[in-house]
PDB file of C-alpha atoms in Angstrom:
ATOM      1  CA  GLN A   1    -118.540  64.511  77.124  1.00 56.00           C
ATOM      2  CA  SER A   2    -122.170  63.449  76.979  1.00 55.00           C
ATOM      3  CA  LYS A   3    -125.488  65.369  77.044  1.00 64.00           C
ATOM      4  CA  GLY A   4    -128.051  62.936  78.324  1.00 65.00           C
ATOM      5  CA  GLY A   5    -126.845  60.095  76.127  1.00 69.00           C
ATOM      6  CA  THR A   6    -124.884  56.870  76.864  1.00 77.00           C
ATOM      7  CA  LYS A   7    -121.283  56.549  75.992  1.00 80.00           C
ATOM      8  CA  SER A   8    -119.474  53.132  75.738  1.00 80.00           C
ATOM      9  CA  HIS A   9    -116.008  52.461  76.878  1.00 80.00           C
ATOM     10  CA  THR A  10    -113.903  49.442  76.345  1.00 85.00           C
ATOM     11  CA  VAL A  11    -112.129  47.812  79.320  1.00 81.00           C
ATOM     12  CA  SER A  12    -109.315  45.447  78.425  1.00 84.00           C
ATOM     13  CA  VAL A  13    -107.243  43.072  80.554  1.00 84.00           C
ATOM     14  CA  ASN A  14    -103.582  42.034  80.101  1.00 85.00           C
ATOM     15  CA  ILE A  15    -102.908  38.721  81.975  1.00 79.00           C
ATOM     16  CA  SER A  16     -99.304  38.320  80.972  1.00 79.00           C
ATOM     17  CA  GLY A  17     -97.066  37.554  83.957  1.00 79.00           C
ATOM     18  CA  LEU A  18    -100.094  36.751  86.164  1.00 80.00           C
ATOM     19  CA  ASN A  19    -100.378  33.461  87.949  1.00 81.00           C
ATOM     20  CA  ALA A  20    -103.627  31.589  88.482  1.00 77.00           C
ATOM     21  CA  GLY A  21    -105.889  33.192  91.033  1.00 80.00           C
ATOM     22  CA  SER A  22    -108.429  35.972  91.622  1.00 85.00           C
ATOM     23  CA  TYR A  23    -107.499  39.568  91.123  1.00 86.00           C
ATOM     24  CA  LYS A  24    -109.575  42.670  92.064  1.00 89.00           C
ATOM     25  CA  ALA A  25    -109.417  46.209  90.843  1.00 87.00           C
ATOM     26  CA  GLU A  26    -111.584  49.368  90.848  1.00 88.00           C
ATOM     27  CA  ILE A  27    -112.383  51.794  87.997  1.00 88.00           C
ATOM     28  CA  THR A  28    -113.146  55.361  89.209  1.00 87.00           C
ATOM     29  CA  ILE A  29    -115.166  57.773  87.130  1.00 86.00           C
ATOM     30  CA  SER A  30    -115.096  61.441  88.308  1.00 87.00           C
ATOM     31  CA  ASP A  31    -116.370  64.772  87.110  1.00 84.00           C
ATOM     32  CA  PRO A  32    -115.928  67.812  89.462  1.00 86.00           C
ATOM     33  CA  ASP A  33    -119.249  69.246  88.112  1.00 83.00           C
ATOM     34  CA  ALA A  34    -121.326  66.068  88.764  1.00 81.00           C
ATOM     35  CA  SER A  35    -123.359  65.875  91.936  1.00 84.00           C
ATOM     36  CA  ASN A  36    -122.625  62.120  92.344  1.00 86.00           C
ATOM     37  CA  SER A  37    -118.907  62.186  91.531  1.00 85.00           C
ATOM     38  CA  PRO A  38    -116.914  60.016  91.854  1.00 89.00           C
ATOM     39  CA  GLN A  39    -118.434  56.642  90.813  1.00 86.00           C
ATOM     40  CA  ALA A  40    -116.657  53.347  91.399  1.00 86.00           C
ATOM     41  CA  ILE A  41    -116.875  50.148  89.457  1.00 87.00           C
ATOM     42  CA  ASN A  42    -115.443  46.997  90.977  1.00 88.00           C
ATOM     43  CA  VAL A  43    -113.682  44.608  88.618  1.00 88.00           C
ATOM     44  CA  THR A  44    -112.783  40.989  89.373  1.00 87.00           C
ATOM     45  CA  LEU A  45    -110.504  38.876  87.210  1.00 83.00           C
ATOM     46  CA  ASN A  46    -110.320  35.041  87.667  1.00 82.00           C
ATOM     47  CA  ILE A  47    -107.444  33.238  85.985  1.00 77.00           C
ATOM     48  CA  SER A  48    -107.860  29.500  86.140  1.00 72.00           C
ATOM     49  CA  GLN A  49    -104.884  27.102  86.234  1.00 73.00           C
ATOM     50  CA  GLN A  50    -104.280  25.538  82.749  1.00 75.00           C
ATOM     51  CA  SER A  51    -104.285  21.788  82.802  1.00 83.00           C
ATOM     52  CA  PRO A  52    -100.794  20.349  82.418  1.00 91.00           C
ATOM     53  CA  PRO A  53     -99.617  18.419  79.406  1.00 95.00           C
ATOM     54  CA  GLN A  54     -99.947  14.590  79.412  1.00 96.00           C
ATOM     55  CA  ILE A  55     -97.689  12.031  77.771  1.00 98.00           C
ATOM     56  CA  TRP A  56     -99.534   9.605  75.414  1.00 97.00           C
ATOM     57  CA  THR A  57     -97.914   6.676  73.616  1.00 97.00           C
ATOM     58  CA  ASN A  58     -99.476   4.327  71.058  1.00 97.00           C
ATOM     59  CA  THR A  59     -98.334   1.222  73.050  1.00 96.00           C
ATOM     60  CA  LYS A  60     -97.047   0.247  76.488  1.00 97.00           C
ATOM     61  CA  ASN A  61     -94.998  -2.725  75.094  1.00 97.00           C
ATOM     62  CA  LEU A  62     -92.703  -3.335  72.138  1.00 97.00           C
ATOM     63  CA  SER A  63     -91.470  -6.818  71.366  1.00 97.00           C
ATOM     64  CA  PHE A  64     -88.648  -7.933  68.968  1.00 97.00           C
ATOM     65  CA  GLU A  65     -87.484 -11.397  67.817  1.00 95.00           C
ATOM     66  CA  ALA A  66     -84.265 -12.431  66.152  1.00 93.00           C
ATOM     67  CA  THR A  67     -81.724 -15.253  65.827  1.00 91.00           C
ATOM     68  CA  ALA A  68     -78.547 -14.984  67.781  1.00 89.00           C
ATOM     69  CA  GLY A  69     -75.630 -14.249  65.370  1.00 85.00           C
ATOM     70  CA  GLY A  70     -78.111 -13.323  62.660  1.00 87.00           C
ATOM     71  CA  SER A  71     -79.475 -10.018  61.342  1.00 90.00           C
ATOM     72  CA  ASP A  72     -80.993  -7.329  63.523  1.00 94.00           C
ATOM     73  CA  PRO A  73     -84.864  -7.376  63.627  1.00 95.00           C
ATOM     74  CA  SER A  74     -86.807  -4.699  61.856  1.00 96.00           C
ATOM     75  CA  SER A  75     -87.121  -1.420  63.657  1.00 97.00           C
ATOM     76  CA  GLN A  76     -90.557  -0.348  65.080  1.00 97.00           C
ATOM     77  CA  THR A  77     -92.293   3.002  65.451  1.00 97.00           C
ATOM     78  CA  LEU A  78     -93.214   4.518  68.825  1.00 98.00           C
ATOM     79  CA  ARG A  79     -95.727   7.364  68.549  1.00 98.00           C
ATOM     80  CA  ILE A  80     -95.870  10.016  71.184  1.00 98.00           C
ATOM     81  CA  LYS A  81     -98.135  13.068  71.571  1.00 97.00           C
ATOM     82  CA  ASN A  82     -99.537  15.498  74.190  1.00 97.00           C
ATOM     83  CA  SER A  83    -103.021  14.401  75.226  1.00 95.00           C
ATOM     84  CA  GLY A  84    -103.365  17.301  77.740  1.00 93.00           C
ATOM     85  CA  ASP A  85    -103.169  21.074  77.425  1.00 92.00           C
ATOM     86  CA  GLY A  86    -100.287  23.279  76.683  1.00 92.00           C
ATOM     87  CA  THR A  87     -97.179  22.011  75.099  1.00 95.00           C
ATOM     88  CA  LEU A  88     -95.341  18.772  75.876  1.00 97.00           C
ATOM     89  CA  ASN A  89     -91.589  19.081  75.705  1.00 97.00           C
ATOM     90  CA  TYR A  90     -90.102  15.639  76.332  1.00 98.00           C
ATOM     91  CA  THR A  91     -86.892  13.658  76.261  1.00 98.00           C
ATOM     92  CA  ILE A  92     -86.525   9.908  75.681  1.00 98.00           C
ATOM     93  CA  SER A  93     -84.012   7.554  77.356  1.00 97.00           C
ATOM     94  CA  ASP A  94     -83.537   3.787  77.702  1.00 96.00           C
ATOM     95  CA  ASP A  95     -81.793   1.483  80.117  1.00 96.00           C
ATOM     96  CA  ALA A  96     -80.458  -1.204  77.532  1.00 96.00           C
ATOM     97  CA  SER A  97     -77.273  -0.992  75.578  1.00 95.00           C
ATOM     98  CA  TRP A  98     -78.907  -2.844  72.617  1.00 96.00           C
ATOM     99  CA  LEU A  99     -81.732  -0.258  72.208  1.00 96.00           C
ATOM    100  CA  THR A 100     -81.733   2.948  70.185  1.00 96.00           C
ATOM    101  CA  ILE A 101     -84.564   5.536  69.903  1.00 97.00           C
ATOM    102  CA  ASN A 102     -84.327   8.268  67.266  1.00 97.00           C
ATOM    103  CA  PRO A 103     -85.022  11.092  67.610  1.00 97.00           C
ATOM    104  CA  ALA A 104     -84.484  11.238  71.372  1.00 97.00           C
ATOM    105  CA  SER A 105     -86.705  14.118  72.156  1.00 97.00           C
ATOM    106  CA  GLY A 106     -89.738  16.005  70.836  1.00 97.00           C
ATOM    107  CA  SER A 107     -92.428  18.628  71.387  1.00 97.00           C
ATOM    108  CA  SER A 108     -96.153  18.342  70.919  1.00 97.00           C
ATOM    109  CA  SER A 109     -99.169  20.505  71.363  1.00 94.00           C
ATOM    110  CA  GLY A 110    -101.457  17.672  70.317  1.00 93.00           C
ATOM    111  CA  GLY A 111     -99.909  16.261  67.101  1.00 95.00           C
ATOM    112  CA  GLU A 112     -98.187  12.870  67.024  1.00 97.00           C
ATOM    113  CA  ASN A 113     -94.427  12.490  66.736  1.00 98.00           C
ATOM    114  CA  ARG A 114     -92.922   9.272  65.325  1.00 98.00           C
ATOM    115  CA  HIS A 115     -89.784   7.748  66.944  1.00 98.00           C
ATOM    116  CA  THR A 116     -87.887   4.882  65.472  1.00 98.00           C
ATOM    117  CA  VAL A 117     -86.941   2.158  67.982  1.00 98.00           C
ATOM    118  CA  SER A 118     -84.048  -0.090  66.782  1.00 97.00           C
ATOM    119  CA  VAL A 119     -82.354  -3.120  68.260  1.00 97.00           C
ATOM    120  CA  ASP A 120     -78.607  -4.087  67.731  1.00 96.00           C
ATOM    121  CA  ILE A 121     -78.182  -7.756  68.549  1.00 95.00           C
ATOM    122  CA  ASP A 122     -74.419  -7.823  67.781  1.00 94.00           C
ATOM    123  CA  GLY A 123     -72.570  -9.630  70.615  1.00 91.00           C
ATOM    124  CA  LEU A 124     -75.722 -10.849  72.303  1.00 93.00           C
ATOM    125  CA  SER A 125     -76.250 -14.587  72.872  1.00 92.00           C
ATOM    126  CA  GLN A 126     -79.379 -16.634  72.874  1.00 92.00           C
ATOM    127  CA  GLY A 127     -81.905 -15.688  75.511  1.00 93.00           C
ATOM    128  CA  ASN A 128     -84.607 -13.179  76.494  1.00 96.00           C
ATOM    129  CA  TYR A 129     -83.800  -9.553  77.165  1.00 97.00           C
ATOM    130  CA  SER A 130     -85.823  -6.688  78.582  1.00 97.00           C
ATOM    131  CA  GLY A 131     -85.446  -2.938  78.560  1.00 97.00           C
ATOM    132  CA  THR A 132     -87.393   0.192  79.400  1.00 98.00           C
ATOM    133  CA  ILE A 133     -87.958   3.360  77.349  1.00 98.00           C
ATOM    134  CA  THR A 134     -88.719   6.356  79.560  1.00 98.00           C
ATOM    135  CA  ILE A 135     -90.371   9.516  78.282  1.00 98.00           C
ATOM    136  CA  THR A 136     -89.895  12.467  80.522  1.00 98.00           C
ATOM    137  CA  ASP A 137     -91.387  15.994  80.818  1.00 97.00           C
ATOM    138  CA  PRO A 138     -91.302  17.441  84.324  1.00 95.00           C
ATOM    139  CA  ASP A 139     -94.488  19.457  83.596  1.00 93.00           C
ATOM    140  CA  ALA A 140     -96.546  16.544  82.530  1.00 95.00           C
ATOM    141  CA  SER A 141     -99.199  15.204  84.799  1.00 94.00           C
ATOM    142  CA  ASN A 142     -98.038  11.551  84.216  1.00 96.00           C
ATOM    143  CA  ASN A 143     -94.299  12.160  84.183  1.00 96.00           C
ATOM    144  CA  PRO A 144     -92.495   9.886  83.508  1.00 96.00           C
ATOM    145  CA  LYS A 145     -94.113   7.451  81.053  1.00 97.00           C
ATOM    146  CA  GLN A 146     -92.566   4.105  80.435  1.00 98.00           C
ATOM    147  CA  VAL A 147     -92.696   1.562  77.552  1.00 98.00           C
ATOM    148  CA  ASN A 148     -91.405  -1.920  78.096  1.00 98.00           C
ATOM    149  CA  VAL A 149     -89.323  -3.577  75.409  1.00 97.00           C
ATOM    150  CA  SER A 150     -88.633  -7.287  75.122  1.00 97.00           C
ATOM    151  CA  LEU A 151     -86.141  -9.029  72.866  1.00 97.00           C
ATOM    152  CA  GLU A 152     -86.174 -12.806  72.248  1.00 95.00           C
ATOM    153  CA  LEU A 153     -83.036 -14.211  70.618  1.00 94.00           C
ATOM    154  CA  SER A 154     -83.373 -17.791  69.507  1.00 91.00           C
ATOM    155  CA  SER A 155     -80.403 -20.043  68.882  1.00 84.00           C
ATOM    156  CA  GLN A 156     -78.899 -20.663  65.472  1.00 71.00           C
ATOM    157  CA  PRO A 157     -80.421 -23.813  63.851  1.00 65.00           C
ATOM    158  CA  SER A 158     -78.247 -26.825  63.818  1.00 62.00           C
ATOM    159  CA  GLY A 159     -78.052 -29.539  61.201  1.00 62.00           C
ATOM    160  CA  ASN A 160     -78.261 -27.237  58.155  1.00 67.00           C
ATOM    161  CA  LYS A 161     -78.517 -29.595  55.193  1.00 72.00           C
ATOM    162  CA  ILE A 162     -79.688 -29.702  51.577  1.00 76.00           C
ATOM    163  CA  SER A 163     -80.487 -33.105  50.074  1.00 77.00           C
ATOM    164  CA  ILE A 164     -81.221 -33.871  46.477  1.00 79.00           C
ATOM    165  CA  SER A 165     -82.261 -37.128  44.889  1.00 79.00           C
ATOM    166  CA  CYS A 166     -83.168 -38.240  41.421  1.00 76.00           C
ATOM    167  CA  ILE A 167     -86.002 -40.731  40.787  1.00 80.00           C
ATOM    168  CA  PRO A 168     -85.359 -42.835  38.807  1.00 79.00           C
ATOM    169  CA  SER A 169     -81.558 -42.590  39.068  1.00 77.00           C
ATOM    170  CA  SER A 170     -81.042 -43.670  35.483  1.00 79.00           C
ATOM    171  CA  GLY A 171     -83.045 -44.003  32.215  1.00 79.00           C
ATOM    172  CA  GLY A 172     -83.039 -43.612  28.522  1.00 81.00           C
ATOM    173  CA  THR A 173     -83.900 -40.667  26.314  1.00 85.00           C
ATOM    174  CA  ASP A 174     -87.184 -38.957  27.143  1.00 83.00           C
ATOM    175  CA  THR A 175     -87.390 -40.644  30.656  1.00 82.00           C
ATOM    176  CA  VAL A 176     -89.376 -38.403  33.000  1.00 84.00           C
ATOM    177  CA  ILE A 177     -87.754 -38.006  36.381  1.00 82.00           C
ATOM    178  CA  SER A 178     -88.594 -36.181  39.624  1.00 83.00           C
ATOM    179  CA  ILE A 179     -85.984 -34.413  41.712  1.00 81.00           C
ATOM    180  CA  PRO A 180     -87.130 -33.819  45.354  1.00 80.00           C
ATOM    181  CA  ILE A 181     -85.066 -31.303  47.242  1.00 77.00           C
ATOM    182  CA  THR A 182     -85.025 -31.301  51.078  1.00 74.00           C
ATOM    183  CA  ILE A 183     -83.750 -28.342  53.143  1.00 72.00           C
ATOM    184  CA  SER A 184     -83.499 -28.762  56.892  1.00 66.00           C
ATOM    185  CA  GLY A 185     -82.384 -26.444  59.655  1.00 62.00           C
ATOM    186  CA  ASN A 186     -82.097 -23.344  57.440  1.00 63.00           C
ATOM    187  CA  GLN A 187     -83.875 -20.118  58.238  1.00 59.00           C
ATOM    188  CA  LYS A 188     -82.677 -17.900  55.399  1.00 61.00           C
ATOM    189  CA  GLU A 189     -83.716 -18.037  51.766  1.00 63.00           C
ATOM    190  CA  ILE A 190     -81.908 -20.338  49.411  1.00 62.00           C
ATOM    191  CA  LYS A 191     -82.164 -19.611  45.634  1.00 60.00           C
TER     192      LYS A 191
END
């Protein structure tokens, strides 16, 4: 009811369950006693498509080096995040038996996730190896994204030897001597 004044009404919209597109509706105001009843107001609702998530990684290549028959190289960190809109829900796989990625999946709305990439050289001989890490989210605009991994295994050194000499080789009390020590072919610490 209004006597010559203006009355405000709130119109709300619920877009849940609606796809991207343009929607039209009409609001009808009627009063049987009004000479200009009914009045119609056209309403248009435009819902734009949300941009898809996008897979971002801090690097396109990881490289490891080790000695065949020696210790595994230190693990490295692969950082992954969503650089697009929405939420990125991804899984990680690889095509090399010597590669391990942990954890093997993640979710990001923009924050970075850290994944540990490890290499197991047990049973591998000298040579160069390559593998591929694949990050997958079917909803991502750049699905899948790949990171190349290289592993270089060098041969065990040969001719490991420690030589010690004493100069001079003999002398009396208070004789000052020098003892040069030569280490060849060794790659690990000797104490």
